[in-house]
CSV table of C-alpha atoms in Angstrom, one decimal:
chain,number,residue,atom,x,y,z
M,1,MET,CA,7.0,9.8,16.6
M,2,PRO,CA,5.8,6.4,17.7
M,3,GLY,CA,5.7,3.7,15.0
M,4,ILE,CA,3.5,0.9,13.8
M,5,GLY,CA,5.1,-1.4,16.4
M,6,ASP,CA,2.8,0.0,19.0
M,7,CYS,CA,-0.4,-0.6,17.0
M,8,LYS,CA,-3.2,-2.7,18.4
M,9,CYS,CA,-4.9,-3.7,15.2
M,10,VAL,CA,-3.5,-3.5,11.6
M,11,LEU,CA,-5.5,-4.1,8.4
M,12,VAL,CA,-3.5,-5.1,5.3
M,13,ILE,CA,-5.4,-4.7,2.1
M,14,GLY,CA,-4.0,-6.9,-0.6
M,15,ALA,CA,-2.4,-9.4,1.7
M,16,THR,CA,-2.7,-12.6,-0.4
M,17,ALA,CA,0.7,-12.4,-2.1
M,18,GLY,CA,4.0,-10.6,-2.3
M,19,ILE,CA,4.7,-7.4,-0.3
M,20,GLY,CA,1.3,-7.4,1.4
M,21,ARG,CA,1.5,-11.0,2.7
M,22,ALA,CA,5.1,-10.5,3.9
M,23,LEU,CA,4.3,-7.3,5.8
M,24,ALA,CA,1.2,-8.9,7.3
M,25,LEU,CA,3.2,-11.8,8.7
M,26,ALA,CA,6.0,-9.5,9.9
M,27,ILE,CA,3.6,-7.3,11.7
M,28,HIS,CA,1.9,-10.3,13.3
M,29,ALA,CA,5.3,-11.3,14.7
M,30,LEU,CA,5.9,-8.0,16.5
M,31,PRO,CA,6.4,-8.2,20.2
M,32,SER,CA,3.3,-6.0,20.8
M,33,LYS,CA,1.2,-8.8,19.4
M,34,PRO,CA,-1.3,-6.8,17.3
M,35,THR,CA,-4.4,-8.3,15.7
M,36,VAL,CA,-3.7,-8.4,11.9
M,37,ILE,CA,-6.6,-8.3,9.5
M,38,VAL,CA,-5.7,-9.7,6.1
M,39,SER,CA,-7.9,-8.9,3.1
M,40,GLY,CA,-7.9,-9.7,-0.6
M,41,ARG,CA,-9.8,-11.4,-3.4
M,42,ARG,CA,-8.4,-15.0,-3.2
M,43,GLN,CA,-10.3,-16.9,-0.4
M,44,GLN,CA,-8.0,-19.9,-0.5
M,45,ARG,CA,-4.9,-17.8,0.3
M,46,LEU,CA,-6.8,-15.9,3.0
M,47,ASP,CA,-7.7,-19.2,4.6
M,48,GLU,CA,-4.1,-20.3,4.5
M,49,LEU,CA,-3.0,-17.0,6.1
M,50,SER,CA,-5.6,-17.2,8.9
M,51,LYS,CA,-4.1,-20.5,10.0
M,52,VAL,CA,-0.7,-19.0,10.6
M,53,GLY,CA,-1.6,-17.3,13.8
M,54,GLU,CA,-4.5,-16.9,16.2
M,55,ARG,CA,-4.3,-13.1,15.9
M,56,ILE,CA,-4.8,-13.2,12.1
M,57,GLU,CA,-8.3,-12.4,10.9
M,58,ALA,CA,-9.2,-12.9,7.2
M,59,VAL,CA,-11.8,-10.8,5.4
M,60,ARG,CA,-12.4,-11.3,1.6
M,61,PHE,CA,-12.6,-7.9,-0.2
M,62,ASP,CA,-12.2,-6.6,-3.7
M,63,VAL,CA,-10.9,-3.1,-4.0
M,64,ASN,CA,-12.6,-2.8,-7.4
M,65,GLY,CA,-16.1,-2.9,-5.8
M,66,ASN,CA,-18.2,0.2,-6.3
M,67,ARG,CA,-18.1,3.2,-3.9
M,68,GLU,CA,-20.9,1.8,-1.7
M,69,ASP,CA,-19.2,-1.6,-1.4
M,70,LEU,CA,-16.0,0.1,-0.2
M,71,LYS,CA,-17.9,2.2,2.3
M,72,ALA,CA,-19.7,-0.9,3.6
M,73,PHE,CA,-16.4,-2.7,4.0
M,74,VAL,CA,-14.9,0.1,6.1
M,75,GLN,CA,-18.0,0.4,8.2
M,76,ASP,CA,-18.0,-3.4,8.8
M,77,ILE,CA,-14.2,-3.5,9.7
M,78,THR,CA,-14.3,-0.5,12.0
M,79,SER,CA,-17.4,-1.9,13.7
M,80,ARG,CA,-15.9,-5.4,14.2
M,81,PHE,CA,-12.5,-4.1,15.1
M,82,PRO,CA,-12.8,-0.8,17.0
M,83,ASP,CA,-9.1,-0.9,18.0
M,84,LEU,CA,-8.1,-0.7,14.3
M,85,ASP,CA,-5.3,1.9,14.2
M,86,ALA,CA,-3.4,1.2,11.0
M,87,VAL,CA,-4.2,0.4,7.4
M,88,ILE,CA,-1.7,-0.7,4.8
M,89,PHE,CA,-2.8,-0.3,1.2
M,90,SER,CA,-0.9,-3.1,-0.7
M,91,SER,CA,-3.3,-3.9,-3.6
M,92,GLY,CA,-1.7,-3.3,-7.0
M,93,ILE,CA,-1.6,-4.4,-10.6
M,94,GLN,CA,0.7,-3.6,-13.4
M,95,HIS,CA,0.2,-3.8,-17.2
M,96,ILE,CA,2.3,-3.0,-20.2
M,97,PHE,CA,0.8,-0.5,-22.7
M,98,ASP,CA,2.4,0.5,-26.0
M,99,PHE,CA,1.0,3.8,-27.2
M,100,ASN,CA,2.7,3.3,-30.5
M,101,LYS,CA,-0.2,1.0,-31.1
M,102,PRO,CA,-3.2,2.8,-29.6
M,103,GLU,CA,-5.7,0.5,-31.3
M,104,ASN,CA,-4.4,-2.3,-29.1
M,105,ILE,CA,-4.8,-0.5,-25.8
M,106,ASP,CA,-7.6,-2.0,-23.7
M,107,LEU,CA,-9.1,0.9,-21.9
M,108,ASP,CA,-11.0,-1.3,-19.6
M,109,VAL,CA,-7.8,-2.9,-18.4
M,110,LEU,CA,-6.2,0.5,-18.1
M,111,GLU,CA,-9.0,2.0,-16.1
M,112,THR,CA,-9.1,-1.1,-13.7
M,113,GLU,CA,-5.4,-0.5,-13.1
M,114,LEU,CA,-6.1,3.1,-12.3
M,115,ASN,CA,-8.9,2.2,-9.9
M,116,THR,CA,-6.9,-0.6,-8.2
M,117,ASN,CA,-3.8,1.4,-7.7
M,118,TYR,CA,-5.2,4.9,-7.0
M,119,THR,CA,-8.9,5.6,-7.0
M,120,SER,CA,-9.9,2.8,-4.6
M,121,ILE,CA,-7.2,3.9,-2.2
M,122,VAL,CA,-8.4,7.5,-2.2
M,123,ARG,CA,-11.9,6.3,-1.5
M,124,LEU,CA,-10.8,4.0,1.3
M,125,ILE,CA,-8.7,6.6,3.0
M,126,THR,CA,-11.7,9.0,2.9
M,127,PHE,CA,-13.9,6.4,4.5
M,128,PHE,CA,-11.3,5.4,7.2
M,129,LEU,CA,-10.4,8.9,8.2
M,130,PRO,CA,-13.4,9.6,10.5
M,131,GLN,CA,-12.3,6.5,12.6
M,132,PHE,CA,-8.7,7.6,12.7
M,133,LEU,CA,-9.5,11.3,13.5
M,134,LYS,CA,-11.7,10.1,16.3
M,135,LEU,CA,-8.7,8.1,17.7
M,136,SER,CA,-6.6,11.3,17.2
M,137,ALA,CA,-9.0,13.3,19.4
M,138,GLU,CA,-8.6,10.6,22.1
M,139,GLY,CA,-4.8,11.0,22.0
M,140,ARG,CA,-4.2,7.7,20.1
M,141,PRO,CA,-1.9,7.6,17.0
M,142,SER,CA,-3.0,5.9,13.9
M,143,TYR,CA,-1.4,5.2,10.5
M,144,LEU,CA,-2.4,5.2,6.9
M,145,VAL,CA,0.3,3.4,4.8
M,146,PRO,CA,0.0,3.7,1.0
M,147,ILE,CA,2.5,1.6,-1.0
M,148,SER,CA,3.5,3.6,-4.0
M,149,SER,CA,6.7,2.7,-6.0
M,150,GLY,CA,10.1,4.0,-6.9
M,151,LEU,CA,8.5,4.3,-10.4
M,152,ALA,CA,6.6,7.2,-9.0
M,153,ILE,CA,9.9,9.1,-9.1
M,154,VAL,CA,11.5,7.7,-12.3
M,155,PRO,CA,8.9,6.0,-14.5
M,156,LYS,CA,9.3,3.0,-16.8
M,157,ALA,CA,8.1,3.7,-20.3
M,158,SER,CA,6.6,0.3,-20.9
M,159,THR,CA,4.2,0.6,-17.9
M,160,PRO,CA,3.1,4.2,-18.3
M,161,ASN,CA,-0.3,3.9,-16.6
M,162,TYR,CA,1.1,2.0,-13.6
M,163,CYS,CA,3.8,4.6,-13.1
M,164,ALA,CA,1.2,7.4,-13.4
M,165,THR,CA,-1.0,5.8,-10.7
M,166,LYS,CA,1.9,5.4,-8.4
M,167,ALA,CA,3.0,9.0,-9.0
M,168,ALA,CA,-0.5,10.1,-8.1
M,169,LEU,CA,-0.4,8.1,-4.9
M,170,HIS,CA,3.0,9.5,-4.0
M,171,SER,CA,1.7,13.1,-4.5
M,172,LEU,CA,-1.4,12.3,-2.5
M,173,SER,CA,0.7,10.9,0.4
M,174,MET,CA,2.8,14.1,0.6
M,175,SER,CA,-0.3,16.3,0.6
M,176,LEU,CA,-2.0,14.2,3.2
M,177,PHE,CA,1.1,14.3,5.4
M,178,GLN,CA,1.0,18.1,5.3
M,179,GLN,CA,-2.8,18.3,5.8
M,180,LEU,CA,-2.8,15.9,8.8
M,181,LYS,CA,0.4,17.0,10.5
M,182,ASP,CA,-1.4,18.7,13.4
M,183,THR,CA,-3.4,15.5,14.1
M,184,ASN,CA,-2.4,12.1,15.4
M,185,VAL,CA,-3.1,10.5,12.1
M,186,HIS,CA,0.2,9.6,10.5
M,187,ILE,CA,1.0,8.9,6.8
M,188,ILE,CA,3.8,6.4,6.1
M,189,GLU,CA,4.5,6.0,2.4
M,190,ILE,CA,6.4,2.9,1.3
M,191,MET,CA,8.2,3.2,-2.1
M,192,PRO,CA,9.4,-0.2,-3.2
M,193,PRO,CA,12.1,-0.7,-5.8
M,194,LEU,CA,11.8,-3.7,-8.1
M,195,VAL,CA,11.0,-6.4,-5.5
M,196,GLU,CA,10.5,-10.2,-5.7
M,197,SER,CA,6.7,-10.7,-6.3
M,198,GLU,CA,4.0,-12.1,-8.6
M,199,LEU,CA,3.3,-8.7,-10.0
M,200,HIS,CA,5.1,-9.4,-13.3
M,201,ASP,CA,4.1,-13.0,-13.9
M,202,HIS,CA,1.3,-12.3,-16.4
M,203,GLN,CA,3.7,-10.1,-18.4
M,204,GLY,CA,6.2,-13.0,-18.9
M,205,THR,CA,9.0,-10.8,-17.6
M,206,THR,CA,9.6,-12.6,-14.2
M,207,PRO,CA,12.6,-14.7,-15.4
M,208,VAL,CA,14.5,-11.6,-16.5
M,209,LEU,CA,13.5,-9.4,-13.6
M,210,SER,CA,14.3,-12.0,-11.0
M,211,LYS,CA,18.0,-11.5,-11.8
M,212,PHE,CA,17.8,-7.9,-10.6
M,213,TRP,CA,15.0,-7.6,-8.0
M,214,MET,CA,15.4,-7.1,-4.3
M,215,PRO,CA,14.6,-10.3,-2.4
M,216,LEU,CA,11.3,-10.0,-0.6
M,217,ASN,CA,12.9,-10.9,2.8
M,218,THR,CA,15.5,-8.1,2.4
M,219,PHE,CA,12.8,-5.7,1.5
M,220,THR,CA,10.5,-6.7,4.3
M,221,GLU,CA,13.2,-6.3,7.0
M,222,TYR,CA,14.1,-2.8,5.7
M,223,VAL,CA,10.5,-1.7,5.6
M,224,MET,CA,9.7,-3.0,9.0
M,225,GLU,CA,12.5,-1.0,10.6
M,226,GLY,CA,11.0,2.2,9.0
M,227,LEU,CA,7.5,1.3,10.1
M,228,LYS,CA,8.6,0.8,13.7
M,229,ARG,CA,10.4,4.2,13.6
M,230,GLY,CA,7.3,5.8,12.0
M,231,ASP,CA,9.3,7.2,9.0
M,232,PHE,CA,7.2,9.2,6.6
M,233,GLN,CA,8.8,7.8,3.5
M,234,ILE,CA,10.5,4.4,3.4
M,235,THR,CA,12.7,4.1,0.3
M,236,PRO,CA,14.7,0.8,0.0
M,237,GLY,CA,17.3,0.2,-2.6
M,238,THR,CA,17.1,2.1,-5.9
M,239,SER,CA,14.1,4.0,-4.7
M,240,GLY,CA,16.3,5.6,-2.0
M,241,GLU,CA,18.9,6.5,-4.6
M,242,ASN,CA,16.3,8.2,-6.8
M,243,TRP,CA,14.7,9.9,-3.8
M,244,GLU,CA,18.0,11.5,-3.0
M,245,ARG,CA,18.5,12.7,-6.5
M,246,PHE,CA,15.0,14.0,-7.3
M,247,GLU,CA,12.8,14.2,-4.2
M,248,LYS,CA,14.9,15.4,-1.3
M,249,GLY,CA,13.5,18.6,0.1
M,250,LYS,CA,10.3,18.5,-1.9
M,251,LEU,CA,8.0,17.8,1.1
M,252,GLU,CA,9.3,20.9,2.9
M,253,ASN,CA,8.0,23.0,0.0
M,254,ILE,CA,4.5,21.7,0.0
M,255,ARG,CA,2.0,24.1,1.4
């Protein structure tokens, strides 16, 4: 299967930091010289990214908009960039919840985490698919790239909702892979282990986690090789170890 290295135009949703930013820059550096659209909430960071290369286009976008906002965003992007043939879904937030103290759980925060990490992605995939199925009918491959997590396989008890959202996205990715296997629309799921990022800064756990996490550069190099090959699941580090233990062979049993 051809990989993302042959794409003409790639949209990275959640590109203002961490994994999303690193992948956007790595894709921009591909020999095929694709246009890279970077989106996120922080305009200053988008402006900084847009200055890196002439083929980087910045579009401010909040995945927590309502359904009509998301649909309008997709319609605008596909109209402005008709060659769009890949979308990477990198937006994500993580919160600690202690269900031993249910009175302290902020359900607004919990539901925002659910929407950011899962519901908004399902909506966006639904809205992008008509464009990609049209490309498929024309014989052109396209790629939907959800970023789930190794925690979708083995959860961490302190972040139960985050792990549940990533497990849902992992399950969705496998089902979509099977549903779309007779089209030219390809699913590539990235399942990061603990990776260097800003994800944990608000939790105060970054100093401890930084002793164990995979460096962002190492992660990006590994993932880019999988994207260029067109691998269905890309599982660096401990994610790969847990995939071998608990997930191997599962996809073949999905009907």
